Coordinates of C-alpha atoms and ligand atoms in Angstrom, one line a residue:
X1 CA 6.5 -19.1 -6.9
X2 CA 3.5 -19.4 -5.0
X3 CA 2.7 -21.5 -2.0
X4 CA 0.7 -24.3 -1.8
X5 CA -1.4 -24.6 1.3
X6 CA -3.7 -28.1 1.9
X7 CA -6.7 -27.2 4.3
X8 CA -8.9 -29.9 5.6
X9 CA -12.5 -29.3 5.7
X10 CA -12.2 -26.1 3.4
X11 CA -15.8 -26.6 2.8
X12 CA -17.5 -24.4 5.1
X13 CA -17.2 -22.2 8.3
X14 CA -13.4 -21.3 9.2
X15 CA -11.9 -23.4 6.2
X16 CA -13.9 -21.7 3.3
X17 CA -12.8 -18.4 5.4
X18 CA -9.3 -19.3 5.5
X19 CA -8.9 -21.0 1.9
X20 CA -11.0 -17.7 0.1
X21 CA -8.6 -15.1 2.3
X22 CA -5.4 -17.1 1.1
X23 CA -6.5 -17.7 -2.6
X24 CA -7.4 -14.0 -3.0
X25 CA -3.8 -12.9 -2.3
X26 CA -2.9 -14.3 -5.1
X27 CA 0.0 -15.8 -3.3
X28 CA -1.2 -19.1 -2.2
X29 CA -2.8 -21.8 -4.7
X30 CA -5.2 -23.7 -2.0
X31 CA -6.1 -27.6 -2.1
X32 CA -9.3 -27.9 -0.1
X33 CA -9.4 -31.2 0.9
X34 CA -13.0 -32.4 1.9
X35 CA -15.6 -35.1 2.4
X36 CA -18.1 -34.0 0.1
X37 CA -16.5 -32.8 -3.6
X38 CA -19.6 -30.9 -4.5
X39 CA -20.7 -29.5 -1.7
X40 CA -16.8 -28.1 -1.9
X41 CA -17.2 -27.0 -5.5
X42 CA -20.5 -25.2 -4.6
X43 CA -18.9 -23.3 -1.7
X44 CA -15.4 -22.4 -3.5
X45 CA -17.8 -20.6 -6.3
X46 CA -20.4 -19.3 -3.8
X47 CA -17.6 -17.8 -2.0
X48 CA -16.4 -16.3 -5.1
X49 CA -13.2 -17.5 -5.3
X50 CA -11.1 -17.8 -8.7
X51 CA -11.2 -20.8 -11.1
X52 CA -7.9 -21.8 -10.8
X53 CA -6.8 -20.6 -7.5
X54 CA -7.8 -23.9 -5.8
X55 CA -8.4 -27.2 -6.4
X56 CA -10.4 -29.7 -4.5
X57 CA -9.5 -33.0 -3.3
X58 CA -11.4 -35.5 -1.9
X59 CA -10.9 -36.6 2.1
X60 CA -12.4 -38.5 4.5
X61 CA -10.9 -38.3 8.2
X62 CA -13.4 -40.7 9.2
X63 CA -11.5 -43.2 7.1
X64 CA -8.2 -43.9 7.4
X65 CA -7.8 -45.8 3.9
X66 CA -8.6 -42.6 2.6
X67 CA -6.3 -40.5 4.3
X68 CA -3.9 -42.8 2.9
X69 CA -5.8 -42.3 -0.8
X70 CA -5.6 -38.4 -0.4
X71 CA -1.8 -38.5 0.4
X72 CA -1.2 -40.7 -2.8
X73 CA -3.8 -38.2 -4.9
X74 CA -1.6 -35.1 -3.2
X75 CA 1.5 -36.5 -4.4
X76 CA 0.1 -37.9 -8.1
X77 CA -0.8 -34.5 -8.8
X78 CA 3.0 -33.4 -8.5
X79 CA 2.2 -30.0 -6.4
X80 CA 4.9 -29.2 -3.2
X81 CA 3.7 -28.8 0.0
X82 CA 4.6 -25.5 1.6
X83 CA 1.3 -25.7 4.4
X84 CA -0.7 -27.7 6.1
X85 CA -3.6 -26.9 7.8
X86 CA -5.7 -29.5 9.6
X87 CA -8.8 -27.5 10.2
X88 CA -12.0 -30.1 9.6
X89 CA -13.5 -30.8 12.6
X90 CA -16.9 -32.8 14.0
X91 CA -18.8 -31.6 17.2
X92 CA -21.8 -34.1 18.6
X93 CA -22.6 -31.8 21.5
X94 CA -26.1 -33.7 22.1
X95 CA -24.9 -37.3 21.7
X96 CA -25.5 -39.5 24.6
X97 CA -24.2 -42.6 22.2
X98 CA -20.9 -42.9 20.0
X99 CA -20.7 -43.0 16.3
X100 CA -17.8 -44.6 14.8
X101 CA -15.1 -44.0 11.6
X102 CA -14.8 -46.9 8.9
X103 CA -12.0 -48.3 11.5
X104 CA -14.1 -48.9 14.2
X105 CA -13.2 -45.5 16.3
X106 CA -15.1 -43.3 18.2
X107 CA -16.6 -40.5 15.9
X108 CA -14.9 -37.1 17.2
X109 CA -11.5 -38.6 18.4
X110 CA -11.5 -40.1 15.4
X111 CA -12.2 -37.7 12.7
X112 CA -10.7 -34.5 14.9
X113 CA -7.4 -36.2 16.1
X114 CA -6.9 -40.2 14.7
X115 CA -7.7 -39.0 10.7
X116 CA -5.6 -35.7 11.3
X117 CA -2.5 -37.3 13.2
X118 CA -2.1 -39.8 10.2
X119 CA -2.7 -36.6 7.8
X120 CA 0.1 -35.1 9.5
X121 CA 2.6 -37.7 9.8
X122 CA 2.5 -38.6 6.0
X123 CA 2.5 -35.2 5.0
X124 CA 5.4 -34.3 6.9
X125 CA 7.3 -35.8 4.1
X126 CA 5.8 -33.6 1.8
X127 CA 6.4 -30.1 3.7
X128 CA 10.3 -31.4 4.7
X129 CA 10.8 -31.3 0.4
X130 CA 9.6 -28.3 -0.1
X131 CA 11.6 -25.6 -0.8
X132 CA 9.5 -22.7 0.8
X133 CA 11.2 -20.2 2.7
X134 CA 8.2 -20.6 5.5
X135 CA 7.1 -23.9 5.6
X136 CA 4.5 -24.5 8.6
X137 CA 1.9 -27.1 9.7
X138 CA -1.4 -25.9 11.4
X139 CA -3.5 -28.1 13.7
X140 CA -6.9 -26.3 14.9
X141 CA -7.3 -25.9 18.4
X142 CA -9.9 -24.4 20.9
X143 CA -10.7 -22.8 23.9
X144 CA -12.6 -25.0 24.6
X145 CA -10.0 -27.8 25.0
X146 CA -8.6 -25.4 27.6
X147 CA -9.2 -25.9 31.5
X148 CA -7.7 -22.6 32.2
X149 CA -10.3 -20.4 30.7
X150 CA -13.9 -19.6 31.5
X151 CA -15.1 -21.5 28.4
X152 CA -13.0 -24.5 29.4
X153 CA -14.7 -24.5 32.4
X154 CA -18.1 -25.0 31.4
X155 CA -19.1 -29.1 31.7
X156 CA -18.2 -31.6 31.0
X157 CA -14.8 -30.2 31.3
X158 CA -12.3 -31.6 29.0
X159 CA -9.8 -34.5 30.2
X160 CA -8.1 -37.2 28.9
X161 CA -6.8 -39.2 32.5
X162 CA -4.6 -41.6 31.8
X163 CA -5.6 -42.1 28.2
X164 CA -6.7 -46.0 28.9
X165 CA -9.6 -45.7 27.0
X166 CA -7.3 -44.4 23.8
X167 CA -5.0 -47.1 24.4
X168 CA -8.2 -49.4 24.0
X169 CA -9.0 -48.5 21.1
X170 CA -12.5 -46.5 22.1
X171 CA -14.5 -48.8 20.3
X172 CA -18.0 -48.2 22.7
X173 CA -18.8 -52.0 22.3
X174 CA -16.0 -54.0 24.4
X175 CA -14.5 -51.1 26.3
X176 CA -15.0 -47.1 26.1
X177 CA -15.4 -44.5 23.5
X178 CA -14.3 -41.8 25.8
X179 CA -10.5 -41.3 26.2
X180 CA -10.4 -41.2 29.5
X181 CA -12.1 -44.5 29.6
X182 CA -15.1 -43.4 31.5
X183 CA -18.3 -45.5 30.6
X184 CA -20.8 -43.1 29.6
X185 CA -20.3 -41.6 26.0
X186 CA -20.9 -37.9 26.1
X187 CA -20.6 -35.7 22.7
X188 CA -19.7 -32.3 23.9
X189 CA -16.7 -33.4 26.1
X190 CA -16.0 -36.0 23.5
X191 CA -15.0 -33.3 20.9
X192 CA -13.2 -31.0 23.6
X193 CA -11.1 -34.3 24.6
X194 CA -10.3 -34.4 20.7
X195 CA -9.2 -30.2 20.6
X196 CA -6.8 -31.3 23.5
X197 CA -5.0 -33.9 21.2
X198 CA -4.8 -31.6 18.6
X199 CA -2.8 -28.8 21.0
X200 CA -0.7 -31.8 21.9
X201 CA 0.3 -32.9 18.9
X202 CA 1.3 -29.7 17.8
X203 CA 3.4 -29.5 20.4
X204 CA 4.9 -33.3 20.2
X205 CA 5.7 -32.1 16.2
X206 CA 7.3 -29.3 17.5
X207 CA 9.7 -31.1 20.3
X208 CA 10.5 -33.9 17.7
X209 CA 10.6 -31.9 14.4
X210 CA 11.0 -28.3 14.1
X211 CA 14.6 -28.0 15.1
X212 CA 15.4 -30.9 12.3
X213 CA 13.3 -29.7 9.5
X214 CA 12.6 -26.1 10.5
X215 CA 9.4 -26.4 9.9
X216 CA 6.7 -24.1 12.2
X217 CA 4.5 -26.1 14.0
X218 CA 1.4 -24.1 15.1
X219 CA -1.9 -24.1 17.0
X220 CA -4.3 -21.2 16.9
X221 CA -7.8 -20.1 18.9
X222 CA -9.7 -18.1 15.9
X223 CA -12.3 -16.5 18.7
X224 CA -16.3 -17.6 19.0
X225 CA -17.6 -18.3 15.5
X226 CA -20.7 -18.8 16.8
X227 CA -22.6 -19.3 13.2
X228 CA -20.1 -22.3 11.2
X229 CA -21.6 -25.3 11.2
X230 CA -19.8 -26.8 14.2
X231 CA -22.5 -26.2 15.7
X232 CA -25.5 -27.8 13.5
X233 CA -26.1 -30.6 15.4
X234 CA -26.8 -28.7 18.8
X235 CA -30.4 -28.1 19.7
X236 CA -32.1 -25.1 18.0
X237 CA -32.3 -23.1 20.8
X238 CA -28.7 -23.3 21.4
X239 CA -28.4 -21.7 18.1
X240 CA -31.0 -19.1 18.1
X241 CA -29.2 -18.0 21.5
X242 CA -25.3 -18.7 20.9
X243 CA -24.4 -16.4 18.2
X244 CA -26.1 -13.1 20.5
X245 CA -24.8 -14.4 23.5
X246 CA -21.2 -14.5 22.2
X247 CA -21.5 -11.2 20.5
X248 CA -23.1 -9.2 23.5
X249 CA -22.3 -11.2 26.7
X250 CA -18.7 -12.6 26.6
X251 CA -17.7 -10.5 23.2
X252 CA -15.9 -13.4 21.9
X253 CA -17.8 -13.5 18.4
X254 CA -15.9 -13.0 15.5
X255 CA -17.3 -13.6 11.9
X256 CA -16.1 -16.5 9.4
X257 CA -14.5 -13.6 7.6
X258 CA -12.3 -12.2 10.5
X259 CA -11.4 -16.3 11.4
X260 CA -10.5 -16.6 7.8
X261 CA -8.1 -13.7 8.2
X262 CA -6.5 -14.9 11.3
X263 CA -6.2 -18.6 10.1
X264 CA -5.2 -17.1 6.5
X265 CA -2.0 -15.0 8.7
X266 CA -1.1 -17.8 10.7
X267 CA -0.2 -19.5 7.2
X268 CA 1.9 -16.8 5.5
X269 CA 2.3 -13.7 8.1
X270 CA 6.1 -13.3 7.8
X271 CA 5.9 -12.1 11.9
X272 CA 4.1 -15.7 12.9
X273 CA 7.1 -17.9 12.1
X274 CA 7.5 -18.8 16.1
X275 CA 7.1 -23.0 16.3
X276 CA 5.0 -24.5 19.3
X277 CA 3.1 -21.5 19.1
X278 CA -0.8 -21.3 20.4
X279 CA -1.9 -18.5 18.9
X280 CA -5.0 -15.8 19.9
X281 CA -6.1 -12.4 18.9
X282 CA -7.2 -9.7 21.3
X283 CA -10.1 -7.7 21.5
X284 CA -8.4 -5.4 18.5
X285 CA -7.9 -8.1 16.6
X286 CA -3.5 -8.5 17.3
X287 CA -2.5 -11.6 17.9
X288 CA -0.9 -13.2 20.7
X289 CA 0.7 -16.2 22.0
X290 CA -1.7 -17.6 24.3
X291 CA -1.2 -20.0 27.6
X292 CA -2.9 -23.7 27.4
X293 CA -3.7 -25.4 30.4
X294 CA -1.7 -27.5 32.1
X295 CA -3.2 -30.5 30.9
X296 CA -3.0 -29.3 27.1
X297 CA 0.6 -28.8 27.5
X298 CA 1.8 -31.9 29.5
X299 CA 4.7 -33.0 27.5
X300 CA 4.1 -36.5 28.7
X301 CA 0.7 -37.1 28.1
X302 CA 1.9 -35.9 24.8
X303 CA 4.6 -38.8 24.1
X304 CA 1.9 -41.3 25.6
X305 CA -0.7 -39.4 23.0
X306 CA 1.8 -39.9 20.3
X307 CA 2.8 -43.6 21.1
X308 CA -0.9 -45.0 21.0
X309 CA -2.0 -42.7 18.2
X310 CA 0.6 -44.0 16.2
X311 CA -0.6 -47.8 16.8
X312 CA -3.8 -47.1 16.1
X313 CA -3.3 -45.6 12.8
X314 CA -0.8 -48.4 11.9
X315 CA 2.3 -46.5 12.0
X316 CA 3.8 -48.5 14.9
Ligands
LIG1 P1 -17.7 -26.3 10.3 O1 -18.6 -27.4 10.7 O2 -18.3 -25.1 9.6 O3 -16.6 -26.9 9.3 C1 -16.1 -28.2 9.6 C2 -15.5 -28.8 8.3 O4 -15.0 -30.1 8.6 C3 -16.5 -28.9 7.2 O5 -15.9 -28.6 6.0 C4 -16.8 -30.4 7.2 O6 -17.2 -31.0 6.0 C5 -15.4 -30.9 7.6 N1 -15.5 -32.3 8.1 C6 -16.3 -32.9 9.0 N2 -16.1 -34.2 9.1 C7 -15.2 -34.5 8.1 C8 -14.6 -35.7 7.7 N3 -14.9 -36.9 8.2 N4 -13.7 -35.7 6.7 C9 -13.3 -34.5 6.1 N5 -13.9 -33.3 6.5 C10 -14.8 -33.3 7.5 O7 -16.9 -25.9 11.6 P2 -15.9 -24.6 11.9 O8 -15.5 -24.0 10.6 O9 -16.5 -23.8 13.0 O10 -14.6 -25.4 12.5 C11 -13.4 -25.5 11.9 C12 -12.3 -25.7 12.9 O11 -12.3 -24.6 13.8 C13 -12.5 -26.9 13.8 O12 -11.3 -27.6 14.0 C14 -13.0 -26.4 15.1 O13 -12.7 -27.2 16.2 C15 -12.3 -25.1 15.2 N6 -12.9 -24.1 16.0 C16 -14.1 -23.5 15.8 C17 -14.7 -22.6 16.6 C18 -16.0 -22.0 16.4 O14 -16.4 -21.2 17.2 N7 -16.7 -22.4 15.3 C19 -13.9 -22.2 17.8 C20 -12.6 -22.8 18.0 C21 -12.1 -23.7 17.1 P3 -18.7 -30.9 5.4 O15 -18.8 -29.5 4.9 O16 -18.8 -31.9 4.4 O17 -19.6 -31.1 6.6

């Protein structure tokens, strides 16, 4: 039969890449699960993907309720589960003050990490019934999360410290937005603080799930795509510049197409079945499994990560 893959955010950038590779095999029905149902259905048939090779629900990470609604939706419409792929993402990379999600969290954390972690956890259900030979669960990372790399090392470096402004519920107002718990809100490190939970929990799936359910738990860096919309909020000479810069100066730019590809293999490629897995792709386009930084790999900031996520999405 074929599979049926859920990718958040499938409505532009890497997720309309990913969801228009996967539909055009012909093996993979998609659900693009997004904020804004017609801005999806413009981009699913601007892309020119099949009637009836996707279907789009509606999903707002910035909501947990809705999480909670989507899950239900999923399940009401009596499709299995054979992939997950939390893909949608939010960078503020000029914000000197928080935003927050209909639950009072800070913006990025909240959307990026808080909306997907519940995602994840319900859906777990979901991928355990299905009867898939490769059943697998994909959580976008970045380099950027990643001290150990030149990109990672451009400020404000990412870094959670000793979570205590998670654990207080980075509400701005009556405590920090940042994780860390520093006082000062700033965007850019606030979203590469939120890629670090998302190679974290990968890994926490991993070391409490995959030898129980077999499921592949997987993390991936798809290269520079310096032209998605990630970047639509940064100034405009930031984007005039990026897109060149990546292409001729640290030749990390890959198109949406390529990322769609890589994304698209790390769902079904029958030789990316490894679990824990950070995945990157070399200069000729192979993929390899990558190092994260210490930090990013920390297997007990990961259980702490876990512990306080899970409180403040109510599952504790
Ligand atoms: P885009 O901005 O093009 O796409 C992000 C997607 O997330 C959009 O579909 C957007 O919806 C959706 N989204 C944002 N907020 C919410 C929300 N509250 N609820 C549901 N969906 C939401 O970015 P990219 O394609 O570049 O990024 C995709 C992933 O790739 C991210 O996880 C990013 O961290 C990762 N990545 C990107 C890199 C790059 O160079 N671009 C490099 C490394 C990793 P809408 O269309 O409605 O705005």
């Amino acid at each position: 039969r074929q599979g049926v893959v859920v990718i958040t955010g499938a409505s532009s950038g890497l997720g309309l890449a990913a969801a228009k590779a996967l539909a055009e095999t012909g093996k993979w029905h998609v659900v693009m699960a997004c904020r804004d149902f017609l801005k999806a259905a413009k981009a699913a048939k601007g892309a020119g993907m099949a009637e009836g090779s996707y279907t789009i629900m509606h999903l707002d990470l910035a909501s947990l309720d809705s999480v909670r609604q989507f899950v239900d939706n999923f399940r009401r419409a009596g499709m299995p589960l054979d992939s997950l792929v939390c893909n949608a993402a939010i960078y503020r990379p000029t914000a000197r003050s928080p935003t927050f999600t209909a639950d009072g969290y800070e913006m990025s954390v909240g959307v990026n990490h808080l909306g997907h972690f519940l995602l994840a956890r319900l859906l777990l259900d979901d991928l355990q019934k299905s009867d898939y030979p490769s059943r697998r669960l994909i959580i976008l990372g970045s380099i950027t999360g990643n001290t150990n790399t030149l990109a990672g090392n451009i400020p404000p470096k990412a870094g959670l410290g000793d979570l205590r402004g998670l654990a207080g519920g980075l509400r701005g107002q009556n405590g920090s937005a940042m994780i860390d718990g520093s006082e000062s809100f700033d965007g850019a490190k606030a979203y590469k603080d939120s890629k670090i939970c998302n190679m974290l929990t990968m890994q926490e799936l991993h070391r409490r799930y995959h030898e129980e359910t077999g499921i592949t738990f997987a993390s991936l860096y798809p290269g520079c795509i310096a032209t998605t919309g990630l970047f639509r909020e940064h100034i405009p000479l930031f984007r005039l510049l990026f897109p060149p810069f990546q292409k001729f100066i640290t030749k990390g730019f890959v198109s949406e197409a390529e990322s769609g590809k890589r994304l698209a293999q790390v769902v079904s490629d029958p030789s990316l079945t490894k679990s824990g897995v950070y995945w990157s792709w070399n200069k000729d386009s192979a993929s390899f499994e990558n190092q994260l930084s210490q930090e990013a790999s920390d297997p007990e900031k990961a259980r702490k990560l876990w512990e306080i996520s899970e409180k403040l999405v109510g599952l504790a």
